[in-house]
mmCIF file of C-alpha atoms in Angstrom:
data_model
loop_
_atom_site.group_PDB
_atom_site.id
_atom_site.type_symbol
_atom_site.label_atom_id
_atom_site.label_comp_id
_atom_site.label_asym_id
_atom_site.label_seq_id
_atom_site.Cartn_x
_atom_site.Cartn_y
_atom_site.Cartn_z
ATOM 1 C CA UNK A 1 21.555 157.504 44.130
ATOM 2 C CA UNK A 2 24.191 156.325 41.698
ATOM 3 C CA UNK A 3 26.820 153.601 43.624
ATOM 4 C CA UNK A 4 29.908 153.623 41.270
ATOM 5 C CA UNK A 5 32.168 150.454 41.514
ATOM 6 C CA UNK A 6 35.528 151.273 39.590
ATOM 7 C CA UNK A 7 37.582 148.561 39.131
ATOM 8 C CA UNK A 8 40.421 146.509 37.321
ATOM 9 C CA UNK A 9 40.446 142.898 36.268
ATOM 10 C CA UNK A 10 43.062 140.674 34.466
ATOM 11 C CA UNK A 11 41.251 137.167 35.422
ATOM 12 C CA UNK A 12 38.036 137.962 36.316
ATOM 13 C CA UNK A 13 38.300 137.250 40.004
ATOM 14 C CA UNK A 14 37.754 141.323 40.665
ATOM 15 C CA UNK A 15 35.185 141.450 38.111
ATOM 16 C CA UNK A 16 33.238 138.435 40.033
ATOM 17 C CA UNK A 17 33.921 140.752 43.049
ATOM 18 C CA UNK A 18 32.630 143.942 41.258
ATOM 19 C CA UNK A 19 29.196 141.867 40.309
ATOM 20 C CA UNK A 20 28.562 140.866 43.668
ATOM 21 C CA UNK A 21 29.093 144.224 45.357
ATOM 22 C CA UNK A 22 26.804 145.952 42.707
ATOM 23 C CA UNK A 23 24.268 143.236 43.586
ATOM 24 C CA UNK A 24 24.680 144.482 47.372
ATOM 25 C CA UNK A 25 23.894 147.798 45.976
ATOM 26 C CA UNK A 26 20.881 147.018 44.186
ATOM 27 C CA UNK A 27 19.315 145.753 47.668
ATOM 28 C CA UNK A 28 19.237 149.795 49.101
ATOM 29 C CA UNK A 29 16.122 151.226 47.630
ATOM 30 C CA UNK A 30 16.811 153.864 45.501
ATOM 31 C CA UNK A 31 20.275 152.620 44.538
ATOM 32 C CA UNK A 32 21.450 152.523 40.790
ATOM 33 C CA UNK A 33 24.933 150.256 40.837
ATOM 34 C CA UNK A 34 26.671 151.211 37.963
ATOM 35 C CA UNK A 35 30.129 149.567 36.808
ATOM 36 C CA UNK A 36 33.102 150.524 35.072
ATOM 37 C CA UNK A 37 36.462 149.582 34.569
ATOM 38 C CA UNK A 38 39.809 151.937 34.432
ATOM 39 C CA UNK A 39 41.646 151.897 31.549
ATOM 40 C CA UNK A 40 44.100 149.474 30.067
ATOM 41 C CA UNK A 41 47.944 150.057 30.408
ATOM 42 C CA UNK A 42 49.296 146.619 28.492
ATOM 43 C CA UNK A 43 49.884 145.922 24.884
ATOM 44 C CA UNK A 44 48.026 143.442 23.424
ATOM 45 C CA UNK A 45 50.861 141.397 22.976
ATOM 46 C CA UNK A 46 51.419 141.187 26.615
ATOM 47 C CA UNK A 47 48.109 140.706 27.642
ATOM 48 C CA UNK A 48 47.894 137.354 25.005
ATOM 49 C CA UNK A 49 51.194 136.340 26.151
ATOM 50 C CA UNK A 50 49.603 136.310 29.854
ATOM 51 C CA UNK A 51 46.726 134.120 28.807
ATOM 52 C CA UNK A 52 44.260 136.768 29.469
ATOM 53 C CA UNK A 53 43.362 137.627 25.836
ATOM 54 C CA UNK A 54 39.846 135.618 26.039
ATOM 55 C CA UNK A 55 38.983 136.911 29.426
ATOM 56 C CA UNK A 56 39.834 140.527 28.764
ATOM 57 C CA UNK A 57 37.555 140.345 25.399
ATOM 58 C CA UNK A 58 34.694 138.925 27.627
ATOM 59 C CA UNK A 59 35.169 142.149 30.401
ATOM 60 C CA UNK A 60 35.802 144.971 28.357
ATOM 61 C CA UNK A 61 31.202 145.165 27.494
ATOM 62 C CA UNK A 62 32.018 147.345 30.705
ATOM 63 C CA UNK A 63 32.786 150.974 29.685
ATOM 64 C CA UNK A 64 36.038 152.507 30.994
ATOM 65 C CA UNK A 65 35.559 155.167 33.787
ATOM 66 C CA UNK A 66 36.021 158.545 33.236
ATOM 67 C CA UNK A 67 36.890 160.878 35.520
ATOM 68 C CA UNK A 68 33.485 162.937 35.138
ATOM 69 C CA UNK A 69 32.018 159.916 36.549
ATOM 70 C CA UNK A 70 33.709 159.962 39.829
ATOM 71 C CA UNK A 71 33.006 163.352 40.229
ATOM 72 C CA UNK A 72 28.908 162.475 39.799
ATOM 73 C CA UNK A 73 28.848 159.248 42.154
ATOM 74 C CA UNK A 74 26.959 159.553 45.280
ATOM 75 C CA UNK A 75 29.784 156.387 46.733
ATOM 76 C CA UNK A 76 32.092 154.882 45.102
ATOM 77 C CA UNK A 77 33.633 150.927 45.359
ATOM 78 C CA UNK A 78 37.419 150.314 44.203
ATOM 79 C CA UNK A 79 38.174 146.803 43.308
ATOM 80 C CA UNK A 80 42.254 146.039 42.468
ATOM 81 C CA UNK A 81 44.030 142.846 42.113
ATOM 82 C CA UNK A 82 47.279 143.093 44.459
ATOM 83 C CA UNK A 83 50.534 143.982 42.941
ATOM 84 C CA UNK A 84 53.729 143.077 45.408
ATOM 85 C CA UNK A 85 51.259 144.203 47.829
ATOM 86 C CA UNK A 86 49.757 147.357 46.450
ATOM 87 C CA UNK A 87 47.267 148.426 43.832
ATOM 88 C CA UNK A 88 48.212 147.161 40.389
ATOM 89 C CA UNK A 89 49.217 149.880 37.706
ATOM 90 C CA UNK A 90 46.432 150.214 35.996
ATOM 91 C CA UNK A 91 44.721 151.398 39.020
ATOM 92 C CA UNK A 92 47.528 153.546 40.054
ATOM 93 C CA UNK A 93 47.737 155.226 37.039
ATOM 94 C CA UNK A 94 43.701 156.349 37.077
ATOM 95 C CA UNK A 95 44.021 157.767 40.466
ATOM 96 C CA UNK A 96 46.837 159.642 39.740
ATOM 97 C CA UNK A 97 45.003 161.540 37.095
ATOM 98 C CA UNK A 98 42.472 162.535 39.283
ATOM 99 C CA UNK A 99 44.231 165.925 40.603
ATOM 100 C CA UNK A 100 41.841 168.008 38.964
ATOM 101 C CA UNK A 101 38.998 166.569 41.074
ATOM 102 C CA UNK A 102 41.118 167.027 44.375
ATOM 103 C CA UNK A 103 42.506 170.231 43.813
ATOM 104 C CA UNK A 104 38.347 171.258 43.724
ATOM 105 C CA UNK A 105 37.573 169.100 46.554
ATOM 106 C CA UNK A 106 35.104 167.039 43.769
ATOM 107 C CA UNK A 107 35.352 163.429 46.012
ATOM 108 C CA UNK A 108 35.054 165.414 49.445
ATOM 109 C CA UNK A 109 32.793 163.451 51.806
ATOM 110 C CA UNK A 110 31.728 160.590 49.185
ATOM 111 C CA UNK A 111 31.649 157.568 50.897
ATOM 112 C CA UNK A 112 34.281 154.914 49.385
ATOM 113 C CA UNK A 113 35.231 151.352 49.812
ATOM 114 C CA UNK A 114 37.852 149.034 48.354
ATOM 115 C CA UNK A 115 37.556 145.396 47.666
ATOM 116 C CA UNK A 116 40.743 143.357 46.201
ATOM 117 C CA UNK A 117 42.117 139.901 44.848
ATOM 118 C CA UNK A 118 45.493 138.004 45.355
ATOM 119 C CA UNK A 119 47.329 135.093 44.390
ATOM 120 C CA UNK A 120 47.889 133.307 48.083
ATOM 121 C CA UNK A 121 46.229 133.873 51.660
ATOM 122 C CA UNK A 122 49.370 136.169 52.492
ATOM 123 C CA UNK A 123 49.811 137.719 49.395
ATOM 124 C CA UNK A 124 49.226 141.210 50.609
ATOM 125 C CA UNK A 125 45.678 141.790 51.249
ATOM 126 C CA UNK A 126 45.532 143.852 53.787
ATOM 127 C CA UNK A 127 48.522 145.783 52.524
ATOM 128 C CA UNK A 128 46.682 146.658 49.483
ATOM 129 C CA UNK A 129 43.431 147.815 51.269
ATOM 130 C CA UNK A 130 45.109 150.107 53.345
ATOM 131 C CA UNK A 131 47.678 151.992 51.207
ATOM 132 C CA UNK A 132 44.945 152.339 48.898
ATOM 133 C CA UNK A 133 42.343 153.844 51.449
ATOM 134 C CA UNK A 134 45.433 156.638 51.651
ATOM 135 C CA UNK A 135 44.121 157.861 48.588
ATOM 136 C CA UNK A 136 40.910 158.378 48.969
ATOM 137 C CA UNK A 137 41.570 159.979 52.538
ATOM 138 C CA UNK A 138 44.161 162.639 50.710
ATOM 139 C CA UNK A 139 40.163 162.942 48.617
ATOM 140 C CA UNK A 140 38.440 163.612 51.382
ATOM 141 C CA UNK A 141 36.312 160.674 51.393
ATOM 142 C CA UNK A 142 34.201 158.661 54.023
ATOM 143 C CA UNK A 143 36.163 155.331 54.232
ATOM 144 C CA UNK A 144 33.613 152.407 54.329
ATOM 145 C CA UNK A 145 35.141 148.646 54.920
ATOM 146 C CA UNK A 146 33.606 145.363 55.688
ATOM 147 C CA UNK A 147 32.385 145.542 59.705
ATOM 148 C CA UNK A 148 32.360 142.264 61.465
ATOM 149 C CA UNK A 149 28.548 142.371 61.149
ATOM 150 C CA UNK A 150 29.379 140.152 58.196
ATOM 151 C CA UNK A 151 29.833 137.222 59.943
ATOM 152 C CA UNK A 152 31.477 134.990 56.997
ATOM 153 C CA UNK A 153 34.511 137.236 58.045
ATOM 154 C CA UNK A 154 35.318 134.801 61.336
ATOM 155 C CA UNK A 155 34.856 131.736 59.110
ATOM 156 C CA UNK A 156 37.629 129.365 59.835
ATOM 157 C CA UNK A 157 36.233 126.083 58.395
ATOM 158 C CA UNK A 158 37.499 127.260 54.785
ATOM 159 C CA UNK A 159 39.907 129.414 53.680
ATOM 160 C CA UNK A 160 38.632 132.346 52.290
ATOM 161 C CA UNK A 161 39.518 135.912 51.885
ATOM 162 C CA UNK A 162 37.685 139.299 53.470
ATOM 163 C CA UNK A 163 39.163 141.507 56.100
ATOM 164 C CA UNK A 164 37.671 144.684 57.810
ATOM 165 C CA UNK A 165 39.388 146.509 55.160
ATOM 166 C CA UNK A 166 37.242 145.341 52.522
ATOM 167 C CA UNK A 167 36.440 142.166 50.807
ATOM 168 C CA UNK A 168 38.681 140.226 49.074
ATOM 169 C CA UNK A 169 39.599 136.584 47.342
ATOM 170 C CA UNK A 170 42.164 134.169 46.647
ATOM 171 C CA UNK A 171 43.058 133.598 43.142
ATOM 172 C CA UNK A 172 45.782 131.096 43.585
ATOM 173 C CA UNK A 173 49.211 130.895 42.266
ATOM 174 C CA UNK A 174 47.811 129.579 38.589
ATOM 175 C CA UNK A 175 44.251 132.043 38.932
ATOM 176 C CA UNK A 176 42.227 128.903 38.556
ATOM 177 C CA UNK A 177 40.598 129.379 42.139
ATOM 178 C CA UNK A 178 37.350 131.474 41.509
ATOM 179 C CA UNK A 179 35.825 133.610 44.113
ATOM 180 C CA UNK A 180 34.078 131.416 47.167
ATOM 181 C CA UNK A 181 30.168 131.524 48.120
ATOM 182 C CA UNK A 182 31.537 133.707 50.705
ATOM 183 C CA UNK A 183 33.955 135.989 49.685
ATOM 184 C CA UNK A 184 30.810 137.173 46.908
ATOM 185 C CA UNK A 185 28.468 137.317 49.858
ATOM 186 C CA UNK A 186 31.555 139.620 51.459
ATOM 187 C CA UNK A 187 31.546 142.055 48.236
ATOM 188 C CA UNK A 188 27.730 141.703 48.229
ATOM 189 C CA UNK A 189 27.668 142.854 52.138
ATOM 190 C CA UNK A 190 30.323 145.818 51.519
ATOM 191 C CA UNK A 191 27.923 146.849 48.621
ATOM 192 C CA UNK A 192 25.186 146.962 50.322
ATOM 193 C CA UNK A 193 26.792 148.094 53.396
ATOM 194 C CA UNK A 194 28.179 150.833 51.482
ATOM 195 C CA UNK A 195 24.816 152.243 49.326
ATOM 196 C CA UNK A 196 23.218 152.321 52.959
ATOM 197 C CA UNK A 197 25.438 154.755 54.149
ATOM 198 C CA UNK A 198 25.403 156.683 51.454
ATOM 199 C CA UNK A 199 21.846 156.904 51.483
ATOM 200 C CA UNK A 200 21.577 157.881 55.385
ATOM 201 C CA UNK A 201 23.920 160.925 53.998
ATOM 202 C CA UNK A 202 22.045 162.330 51.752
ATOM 203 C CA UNK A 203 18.985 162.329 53.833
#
């Protein structure tokens, strides 16, 4: 059972995410987590200007997605940093190619989840979760989020990230904050959470 987890990362806080939900994964026997990342939409030039040059050379030993990929995943896991409260572009533009696999029904009843990062506690979150699970309803697929059967989702001794949308951290306004104990135990959870339904589907 192959658990895709498709995702985009300027920082490396998503990319923390996307480790710790394909750990989840590899908990399900009979799971294969495999990762990928959607392509780059930046110049160079930007992307050095933004400080990210380093971190982007360090991420990109994950192969870009293609779309025949998507189309052979048993589940698949989104991970986006928040843009004004949405997906960022990068995302955006890989799901908007993916007509061709909705116009056969390719994604119909895969499960999916979505994980994301901001800068701030209320920087959009939930926001981003949600409009994004639009998408992969318009595919056809089984929406799976983060149930309050994680229970570091009711923590209020620390802030930290996670809603039952999907997990999530805080970056902060300068990206030095890294991703919590708990919000990787949230992405492992929604991993794990997520290759177990898959499995019980294609019993």
């Amino acid at each position: 059972m192959n658990v895709l987890t498709v995702y985009y990362s300027l920082y490396g806080h998503v990319s923390a995410l996307a480790q710790a939900a394909a750990e989840g994964v590899a908990e399900i026997p009979g799971a294969v987590a495999t990762l990928r990342r959607v392509p780059e939409t930046l110049p160079p030039d930007v992307i050095e200007k933004m400080g990210a040059a380093d971190i982007q050379k360090s991420l990109s030993v994950v192969p870009v997605c293609t779309l025949d990929e998507l189309e052979a995943a048993d589940a698949i896991l989104f991970g986006t940093p928040t843009r004004f409260g949405n997906m960022c572009g990068q995302m955006r533009q890989f799901l908007d190619a993916t007509g061709g696999l909705w116009a056969k029904g390719a994604l119909v009843g895969k499960p999916a989840g979505v994980f994301c990062s901001t800068a701030t506690q209320h920087g959009g979150q939930e926001t981003t979760l949600v409009s994004f699970i639009y998408t992969l309803l318009h595919h056809g697929m089984v929406v799976v989020g983060l149930p309050y059967s994680f229970s570091g989702q009711t923590r209020v001794d620390e802030i930290t990230g996670g809603s039952p949308y999907g997990a999530t951290t805080i970056a902060g306004p300068d990206g030095s904050r890294r991703p919590s104990e708990n919000e990787l135990a949230a992405a492992r959870f929604q991993g794990r959470h997520l290759a177990a339904i898959a499995a019980k589907l294609m019993a």
